[in-house]
Amino acid sequence: QNPRHSTHMHMHSSLLLLALACGFASINATVVDTVVGSVNHTTLELLVTRAGLVTTLSATNRDFTVFAPTDDAFTALGTSPLVTKLTTDPVGIWLPLLEDVLKYHVLEANSTVLAAALPTAAQEFPTLSTGSALSVKSVAPQITAVSPGVGAATVNIADLTSNNGVVHSINTVLLPPSTQRDVTGIVIGSAAHTTLETLLGSASLVATLQAQAQGSAFTVFAPNDDAFAKLDSATLTCLQDSSNVDLLADLLKFHVVSGFVVSSALTDGQTITPLSTTFTTNSFTYEATGTKLMAGAGEAAITAVDLLANNGVVHVIDTVLVPTGFSCSIPAETTPVPSIDSASSASASGFLIAGFLAALAVVQARF
């Protein structure tokens, strides 16, 4: 018997026994089946199903590398508002955020990364969470979230192979950048939204859009600096006048929708109703052709979508949405009428009386 073959069979059998001992039923199905077959990954199984990722991760035309947090890992998250959103969401408001968290545990590359292939020096690997990466190395903690992501995880069971990839069981839930920012954080962190950042502060809307209510989220269509530059200077000056704070707030709220509306949820011809209710027409329309919004007589192209946050989502637009009935004016300045205080009035009266008596004395002297 070939000794190398015997050694390979022994290692394979050991891996199978270890997987079974740790609660995995099989290493021959899809990565989803590997998770489903584990008694230590029931929370992950539930969340993958709730997020609608079963079909995605069951595809057999590619290879996945999945880092699977155990039930204890989810328990260790505690009971913060973020955790509540991710795990207790009866009406599905936070499904896009949950999906992003789960995708953060799956490498983007169409390849199976086994433990033996982990680099000695930390190396960043992009994940299915758009724009987010994990730092991976061969020594514990092997998997670390790249800032501003949070978390460092140790692999407790490696190389659970399947017919469409591999699962590595880990002891910590890794949190992507989306969980560490609110919608205002996206605006503030963008070099292309300095005007919007300033105006949100002027309108006292920052605290409003930082709210972390369990039952509500914000969808912000965020005009970039070029969008505000398209407004005539008189209008922009008018909006920034202290007398028009309420109007400025209404115009900005016209760009905010209640709910977590990702781009895939927008449909052609859809009427969108924003937070503001003071304008003649308090809605705008989405048109799939050109990926744009129609408001009043104007239109705005959506130039970036699905910038996720822990309280909603931001889509970038290239034009300020101006609703029907919008107008801005600065109250005309009035010239104040000089007033005379009582002391001045008394002094003036005394002076006039003294002058009158002096004149009267001159007249009497002549006669």
JSON list of N, CA and C in Angstrom, two decimals, residues 154-186:
[
{"chain": "A", "resi": 154, "resn": "THR", "atom": "N", "xyz": [-10.70, 33.49, 15.90]},
{"chain": "A", "resi": 154, "resn": "THR", "atom": "CA", "xyz": [-9.83, 32.32, 15.83]},
{"chain": "A", "resi": 154, "resn": "THR", "atom": "C", "xyz": [-10.59, 31.17, 15.19]},
{"chain": "A", "resi": 155, "resn": "VAL", "atom": "N", "xyz": [-9.95, 30.48, 14.29]},
{"chain": "A", "resi": 155, "resn": "VAL", "atom": "CA", "xyz": [-10.56, 29.31, 13.65]},
{"chain": "A", "resi": 155, "resn": "VAL", "atom": "C", "xyz": [-10.51, 28.14, 14.61]},
{"chain": "A", "resi": 156, "resn": "ASN", "atom": "N", "xyz": [-11.68, 27.59, 14.96]},
{"chain": "A", "resi": 156, "resn": "ASN", "atom": "CA", "xyz": [-11.69, 26.45, 15.87]},
{"chain": "A", "resi": 156, "resn": "ASN", "atom": "C", "xyz": [-11.87, 25.12, 15.15]},
{"chain": "A", "resi": 157, "resn": "ILE", "atom": "N", "xyz": [-12.43, 25.14, 13.95]},
{"chain": "A", "resi": 157, "resn": "ILE", "atom": "CA", "xyz": [-12.48, 23.95, 13.09]},
{"chain": "A", "resi": 157, "resn": "ILE", "atom": "C", "xyz": [-12.21, 24.43, 11.67]},
{"chain": "A", "resi": 158, "resn": "ALA", "atom": "N", "xyz": [-11.21, 23.86, 11.01]},
{"chain": "A", "resi": 158, "resn": "ALA", "atom": "CA", "xyz": [-10.84, 24.30, 9.67]},
{"chain": "A", "resi": 158, "resn": "ALA", "atom": "C", "xyz": [-11.15, 23.24, 8.62]},
{"chain": "A", "resi": 159, "resn": "ASP", "atom": "N", "xyz": [-11.20, 23.72, 7.37]},
{"chain": "A", "resi": 159, "resn": "ASP", "atom": "CA", "xyz": [-11.22, 22.84, 6.19]},
{"chain": "A", "resi": 159, "resn": "ASP", "atom": "C", "xyz": [-12.41, 21.88, 6.14]},
{"chain": "A", "resi": 160, "resn": "LEU", "atom": "N", "xyz": [-13.61, 22.38, 6.43]},
{"chain": "A", "resi": 160, "resn": "LEU", "atom": "CA", "xyz": [-14.81, 21.58, 6.25]},
{"chain": "A", "resi": 160, "resn": "LEU", "atom": "C", "xyz": [-15.23, 21.74, 4.80]},
{"chain": "A", "resi": 161, "resn": "THR", "atom": "N", "xyz": [-14.72, 20.88, 3.96]},
{"chain": "A", "resi": 161, "resn": "THR", "atom": "CA", "xyz": [-14.90, 21.02, 2.52]},
{"chain": "A", "resi": 161, "resn": "THR", "atom": "C", "xyz": [-16.25, 20.52, 2.06]},
{"chain": "A", "resi": 162, "resn": "SER", "atom": "N", "xyz": [-16.71, 21.10, 0.95]},
{"chain": "A", "resi": 162, "resn": "SER", "atom": "CA", "xyz": [-17.97, 20.71, 0.34]},
{"chain": "A", "resi": 162, "resn": "SER", "atom": "C", "xyz": [-17.80, 20.76, -1.17]},
{"chain": "A", "resi": 163, "resn": "ASN", "atom": "N", "xyz": [-18.88, 20.47, -1.88]},
{"chain": "A", "resi": 163, "resn": "ASN", "atom": "CA", "xyz": [-18.76, 20.47, -3.34]},
{"chain": "A", "resi": 163, "resn": "ASN", "atom": "C", "xyz": [-18.80, 21.86, -3.95]},
{"chain": "A", "resi": 164, "resn": "ASN", "atom": "N", "xyz": [-18.94, 22.91, -3.13]},
{"chain": "A", "resi": 164, "resn": "ASN", "atom": "CA", "xyz": [-18.85, 24.27, -3.67]},
{"chain": "A", "resi": 164, "resn": "ASN", "atom": "C", "xyz": [-18.04, 25.20, -2.78]},
{"chain": "A", "resi": 165, "resn": "GLY", "atom": "N", "xyz": [-17.08, 24.61, -2.04]},
{"chain": "A", "resi": 165, "resn": "GLY", "atom": "CA", "xyz": [-16.20, 25.46, -1.25]},
{"chain": "A", "resi": 165, "resn": "GLY", "atom": "C", "xyz": [-15.79, 24.83, 0.06]},
{"chain": "A", "resi": 166, "resn": "VAL", "atom": "N", "xyz": [-15.45, 25.71, 1.01]},
{"chain": "A", "resi": 166, "resn": "VAL", "atom": "CA", "xyz": [-14.98, 25.25, 2.31]},
{"chain": "A", "resi": 166, "resn": "VAL", "atom": "C", "xyz": [-15.53, 26.15, 3.40]},
{"chain": "A", "resi": 167, "resn": "VAL", "atom": "N", "xyz": [-15.78, 25.56, 4.58]},
{"chain": "A", "resi": 167, "resn": "VAL", "atom": "CA", "xyz": [-16.24, 26.30, 5.75]},
{"chain": "A", "resi": 167, "resn": "VAL", "atom": "C", "xyz": [-15.17, 26.18, 6.83]},
{"chain": "A", "resi": 168, "resn": "HIS", "atom": "N", "xyz": [-14.83, 27.33, 7.43]},
{"chain": "A", "resi": 168, "resn": "HIS", "atom": "CA", "xyz": [-13.97, 27.36, 8.61]},
{"chain": "A", "resi": 168, "resn": "HIS", "atom": "C", "xyz": [-14.82, 27.89, 9.76]},
{"chain": "A", "resi": 169, "resn": "SER", "atom": "N", "xyz": [-14.96, 27.13, 10.82]},
{"chain": "A", "resi": 169, "resn": "SER", "atom": "CA", "xyz": [-15.74, 27.57, 11.97]},
{"chain": "A", "resi": 169, "resn": "SER", "atom": "C", "xyz": [-14.90, 28.54, 12.79]},
{"chain": "A", "resi": 170, "resn": "ILE", "atom": "N", "xyz": [-15.50, 29.68, 13.20]},
{"chain": "A", "resi": 170, "resn": "ILE", "atom": "CA", "xyz": [-14.77, 30.69, 13.96]},
{"chain": "A", "resi": 170, "resn": "ILE", "atom": "C", "xyz": [-15.52, 31.07, 15.24]},
{"chain": "A", "resi": 171, "resn": "ASN", "atom": "N", "xyz": [-14.81, 31.67, 16.17]},
{"chain": "A", "resi": 171, "resn": "ASN", "atom": "CA", "xyz": [-15.36, 31.93, 17.51]},
{"chain": "A", "resi": 171, "resn": "ASN", "atom": "C", "xyz": [-15.86, 33.35, 17.71]},
{"chain": "A", "resi": 172, "resn": "THR", "atom": "N", "xyz": [-15.87, 34.17, 16.67]},
{"chain": "A", "resi": 172, "resn": "THR", "atom": "CA", "xyz": [-16.28, 35.58, 16.81]},
{"chain": "A", "resi": 172, "resn": "THR", "atom": "C", "xyz": [-17.05, 36.03, 15.57]},
{"chain": "A", "resi": 173, "resn": "VAL", "atom": "N", "xyz": [-18.09, 36.81, 15.79]},
{"chain": "A", "resi": 173, "resn": "VAL", "atom": "CA", "xyz": [-18.81, 37.43, 14.67]},
{"chain": "A", "resi": 173, "resn": "VAL", "atom": "C", "xyz": [-18.03, 38.68, 14.25]},
{"chain": "A", "resi": 174, "resn": "LEU", "atom": "N", "xyz": [-17.73, 38.79, 12.98]},
{"chain": "A", "resi": 174, "resn": "LEU", "atom": "CA", "xyz": [-16.99, 39.94, 12.45]},
{"chain": "A", "resi": 174, "resn": "LEU", "atom": "C", "xyz": [-17.98, 40.97, 11.91]},
{"chain": "A", "resi": 175, "resn": "LEU", "atom": "N", "xyz": [-17.76, 42.22, 12.23]},
{"chain": "A", "resi": 175, "resn": "LEU", "atom": "CA", "xyz": [-18.71, 43.27, 11.87]},
{"chain": "A", "resi": 175, "resn": "LEU", "atom": "C", "xyz": [-18.12, 44.18, 10.80]},
{"chain": "A", "resi": 176, "resn": "PRO", "atom": "N", "xyz": [-18.79, 44.30, 9.66]},
{"chain": "A", "resi": 176, "resn": "PRO", "atom": "CA", "xyz": [-18.27, 45.11, 8.54]},
{"chain": "A", "resi": 176, "resn": "PRO", "atom": "C", "xyz": [-18.39, 46.60, 8.82]},
{"chain": "A", "resi": 177, "resn": "PRO", "atom": "N", "xyz": [-17.75, 47.43, 7.99]},
{"chain": "A", "resi": 177, "resn": "PRO", "atom": "CA", "xyz": [-17.80, 48.89, 8.19]},
{"chain": "A", "resi": 177, "resn": "PRO", "atom": "C", "xyz": [-19.22, 49.44, 8.26]},
{"chain": "A", "resi": 178, "resn": "SER", "atom": "N", "xyz": [-20.16, 48.84, 7.55]},
{"chain": "A", "resi": 178, "resn": "SER", "atom": "CA", "xyz": [-21.53, 49.36, 7.55]},
{"chain": "A", "resi": 178, "resn": "SER", "atom": "C", "xyz": [-22.14, 49.41, 8.94]},
{"chain": "A", "resi": 179, "resn": "THR", "atom": "N", "xyz": [-21.71, 48.51, 9.83]},
{"chain": "A", "resi": 179, "resn": "THR", "atom": "CA", "xyz": [-22.28, 48.46, 11.17]},
{"chain": "A", "resi": 179, "resn": "THR", "atom": "C", "xyz": [-21.70, 49.52, 12.10]},
{"chain": "A", "resi": 180, "resn": "GLN", "atom": "N", "xyz": [-20.65, 50.18, 11.66]},
{"chain": "A", "resi": 180, "resn": "GLN", "atom": "CA", "xyz": [-19.94, 51.13, 12.51]},
{"chain": "A", "resi": 180, "resn": "GLN", "atom": "C", "xyz": [-20.23, 52.58, 12.16]},
{"chain": "A", "resi": 181, "resn": "ARG", "atom": "N", "xyz": [-21.20, 52.84, 11.30]},
{"chain": "A", "resi": 181, "resn": "ARG", "atom": "CA", "xyz": [-21.50, 54.21, 10.88]},
{"chain": "A", "resi": 181, "resn": "ARG", "atom": "C", "xyz": [-23.00, 54.37, 10.70]},
{"chain": "A", "resi": 182, "resn": "ASP", "atom": "N", "xyz": [-23.50, 55.58, 10.93]},
{"chain": "A", "resi": 182, "resn": "ASP", "atom": "CA", "xyz": [-24.88, 55.88, 10.59]},
{"chain": "A", "resi": 182, "resn": "ASP", "atom": "C", "xyz": [-24.88, 56.63, 9.26]},
{"chain": "A", "resi": 183, "resn": "VAL", "atom": "N", "xyz": [-26.05, 57.01, 8.77]},
{"chain": "A", "resi": 183, "resn": "VAL", "atom": "CA", "xyz": [-26.11, 57.65, 7.45]},
{"chain": "A", "resi": 183, "resn": "VAL", "atom": "C", "xyz": [-25.37, 58.98, 7.42]},
{"chain": "A", "resi": 184, "resn": "THR", "atom": "N", "xyz": [-25.36, 59.69, 8.55]},
{"chain": "A", "resi": 184, "resn": "THR", "atom": "CA", "xyz": [-24.60, 60.95, 8.56]},
{"chain": "A", "resi": 184, "resn": "THR", "atom": "C", "xyz": [-23.10, 60.68, 8.48]},
{"chain": "A", "resi": 185, "resn": "GLY", "atom": "N", "xyz": [-22.67, 59.55, 9.03]},
{"chain": "A", "resi": 185, "resn": "GLY", "atom": "CA", "xyz": [-21.26, 59.19, 8.96]},
{"chain": "A", "resi": 185, "resn": "GLY", "atom": "C", "xyz": [-20.79, 58.99, 7.53]},
{"chain": "A", "resi": 186, "resn": "ILE", "atom": "N", "xyz": [-21.69, 58.48, 6.69]},
{"chain": "A", "resi": 186, "resn": "ILE", "atom": "CA", "xyz": [-21.35, 58.30, 5.28]},
{"chain": "A", "resi": 186, "resn": "ILE", "atom": "C", "xyz": [-21.16, 59.66, 4.62]}
]
